[in-house]
């Protein structure tokens, strides 16, 4: 059986890849075929996430074993066969290729072709340039994150560092808390 995957990006409108791969291949094989058709480096961490129809993450399949103490099972790409996790056409998954910002490619199992096999994955459609693999930190948008560093930063609008009483801070005698310095000086 052959799986045909359609791969798209929410960052680059004209980016499109289609990969055909044997259903008995592993997620590691799919990972390598995605790297081949995008030109991405294998030096970066990556994961697949099985998702629901609205792209909400469900099960993670990692590139390397994560040392977790949780009760949840850990799945790695080299041990997970595609057909064990994917059963239906239109099933969705994400390929997270940049962990810091959780940038991802969106993948849909667009067709299941029964009665045929492939020895090696092939990219059958390659349109547009892929999104860059690594973004510079200054390029990262901080949408929806705000910090109020104004007068009420300490929880009280009337907070005044000069009014801080040294009496309740036994053992901290060597620290200068005067407002004249930028940071505490230890004597």
XYZ file of C-alpha atoms in Angstrom:
187
model
C 0.000 0.000 0.000
C 1.218 3.520 -0.798
C 0.443 6.686 1.114
C 0.358 9.978 -0.796
C 0.900 13.026 1.401
C 0.174 16.645 0.536
C 2.460 19.058 2.425
C 1.667 22.775 2.768
C 2.901 25.766 4.765
C 1.003 28.590 6.444
C 4.030 30.857 5.864
C 4.584 30.476 2.116
C 1.464 30.511 -0.056
C 2.914 28.868 -3.154
C 4.786 26.103 -1.287
C 3.496 22.616 -2.028
C 5.053 19.174 -1.856
C 3.563 15.789 -2.548
C 5.302 12.666 -1.326
C 4.463 9.060 -2.108
C 5.825 6.557 0.383
C 5.183 2.932 1.248
C 2.693 2.499 4.093
C 5.143 0.148 5.826
C 7.838 2.830 5.943
C 8.621 4.553 9.235
C 8.082 8.148 10.246
C 11.881 8.457 10.027
C 11.644 7.584 6.317
C 8.970 10.263 5.880
C 11.142 12.713 7.842
C 14.106 12.058 5.528
C 11.956 12.480 2.429
C 10.659 15.829 3.736
C 14.237 16.971 4.363
C 15.205 15.869 0.849
C 12.401 17.784 -0.855
C 12.778 20.949 1.241
C 16.545 21.107 1.593
C 16.266 21.262 5.389
C 19.191 20.233 7.580
C 19.043 17.088 9.689
C 20.911 18.909 12.491
C 17.725 20.394 13.974
C 15.182 18.762 16.266
C 11.849 17.867 14.701
C 8.652 16.041 15.566
C 5.511 14.808 13.906
C 2.199 15.395 15.619
C -0.908 13.462 14.767
C -3.715 16.007 14.834
C -7.466 16.194 14.709
C -9.305 17.771 11.756
C -8.723 21.256 13.195
C -4.938 20.763 13.461
C -4.974 20.402 17.254
C -2.016 18.305 18.368
C -2.720 14.873 19.758
C 0.138 12.329 19.650
C 3.804 13.340 19.253
C 6.345 11.216 17.412
C 9.844 12.537 18.115
C 13.099 12.278 16.221
C 14.989 11.074 19.276
C 13.925 9.488 22.543
C 12.879 12.178 24.984
C 13.747 11.360 28.569
C 10.330 11.791 30.082
C 9.075 10.580 33.410
C 5.445 10.796 32.387
C 3.027 7.912 32.256
C 2.426 8.554 28.556
C 4.097 6.355 25.977
C 7.020 7.830 24.067
C 7.147 7.299 20.308
C 10.205 7.791 18.092
C 10.261 8.118 14.310
C 12.549 5.147 13.745
C 10.229 2.789 15.629
C 6.856 3.996 14.322
C 5.484 2.538 11.089
C 3.205 4.903 9.163
C 0.390 2.360 8.703
C 0.244 1.750 12.470
C -0.760 5.390 13.055
C -2.457 6.448 9.816
C -5.565 4.694 8.584
C -7.834 7.125 6.762
C -7.564 9.459 3.825
C -7.675 13.128 4.865
C -5.967 12.286 8.168
C -3.841 15.251 9.271
C -0.465 15.646 10.898
C 2.057 18.392 11.517
C 5.794 18.332 11.011
C 7.295 20.753 13.557
C 10.702 21.716 12.194
C 11.583 24.605 14.508
C 10.953 23.974 18.190
C 11.582 27.503 19.484
C 8.663 28.976 17.574
C 6.790 25.728 16.835
C 6.878 26.434 13.104
C 5.459 23.547 11.153
C 4.475 22.081 7.825
C 0.913 20.831 7.537
C 0.499 17.351 6.102
C -2.587 15.532 4.908
C -2.811 11.899 3.872
C -4.442 12.770 0.563
C -4.672 9.272 -0.930
C -4.187 5.636 -0.002
C -3.212 3.485 -2.976
C -3.818 -0.216 -2.211
C -2.057 -3.124 -3.923
C 1.148 -1.218 -4.738
C 4.479 -0.799 -2.987
C 7.424 1.587 -3.125
C 10.990 0.756 -2.181
C 11.841 4.402 -1.584
C 9.806 7.563 -0.995
C 9.471 9.914 -3.957
C 8.526 13.561 -4.208
C 5.981 13.779 -7.041
C 5.116 17.495 -6.751
C 7.539 20.265 -5.810
C 6.197 23.804 -6.126
C 7.527 26.983 -4.549
C 10.269 27.552 -2.023
C 9.890 26.053 1.450
C 9.792 28.359 4.459
C 13.242 28.971 5.907
C 14.110 26.293 8.430
C 15.623 28.509 11.126
C 14.434 32.033 11.832
C 16.656 34.604 13.417
C 15.515 35.506 16.921
C 14.798 39.118 15.923
C 12.484 37.839 13.164
C 10.239 36.055 15.649
C 6.948 37.849 16.156
C 5.782 38.213 19.726
C 2.081 38.358 18.973
C -0.264 38.384 21.903
C 2.497 38.625 24.497
C 2.665 41.826 26.474
C 4.530 42.711 29.597
C 3.422 45.550 31.826
C 6.692 46.935 33.111
C 5.174 50.211 34.208
C 4.469 51.581 37.653
C 2.442 48.563 38.784
C 5.135 45.986 37.964
C 5.520 45.000 41.613
C 1.773 44.632 42.079
C 1.227 48.000 43.695
C 1.033 51.278 41.812
C 2.456 53.096 44.826
C 5.476 50.811 45.260
C 8.620 52.798 46.053
C 11.952 51.016 46.349
C 13.210 53.749 48.731
C 10.486 52.837 51.237
C 11.719 49.253 51.523
C 12.543 48.579 55.156
C 15.858 46.761 55.727
C 14.692 45.473 59.109
C 12.809 42.410 57.847
C 15.768 41.194 55.827
C 18.126 39.661 58.371
C 21.140 38.013 56.768
C 21.065 40.311 53.773
C 23.198 43.016 55.385
C 25.834 42.759 52.637
C 23.419 43.773 49.914
C 22.961 47.420 49.011
C 19.314 47.969 48.045
C 19.562 51.691 47.485
C 17.932 52.971 44.314
C 21.238 54.550 43.236
C 22.525 51.266 41.793
C 21.209 49.290 38.841
C 21.650 45.959 40.597
C 22.355 44.740 44.094
C 25.991 45.012 45.119
C 27.325 42.358 47.467
C 30.064 43.480 49.859
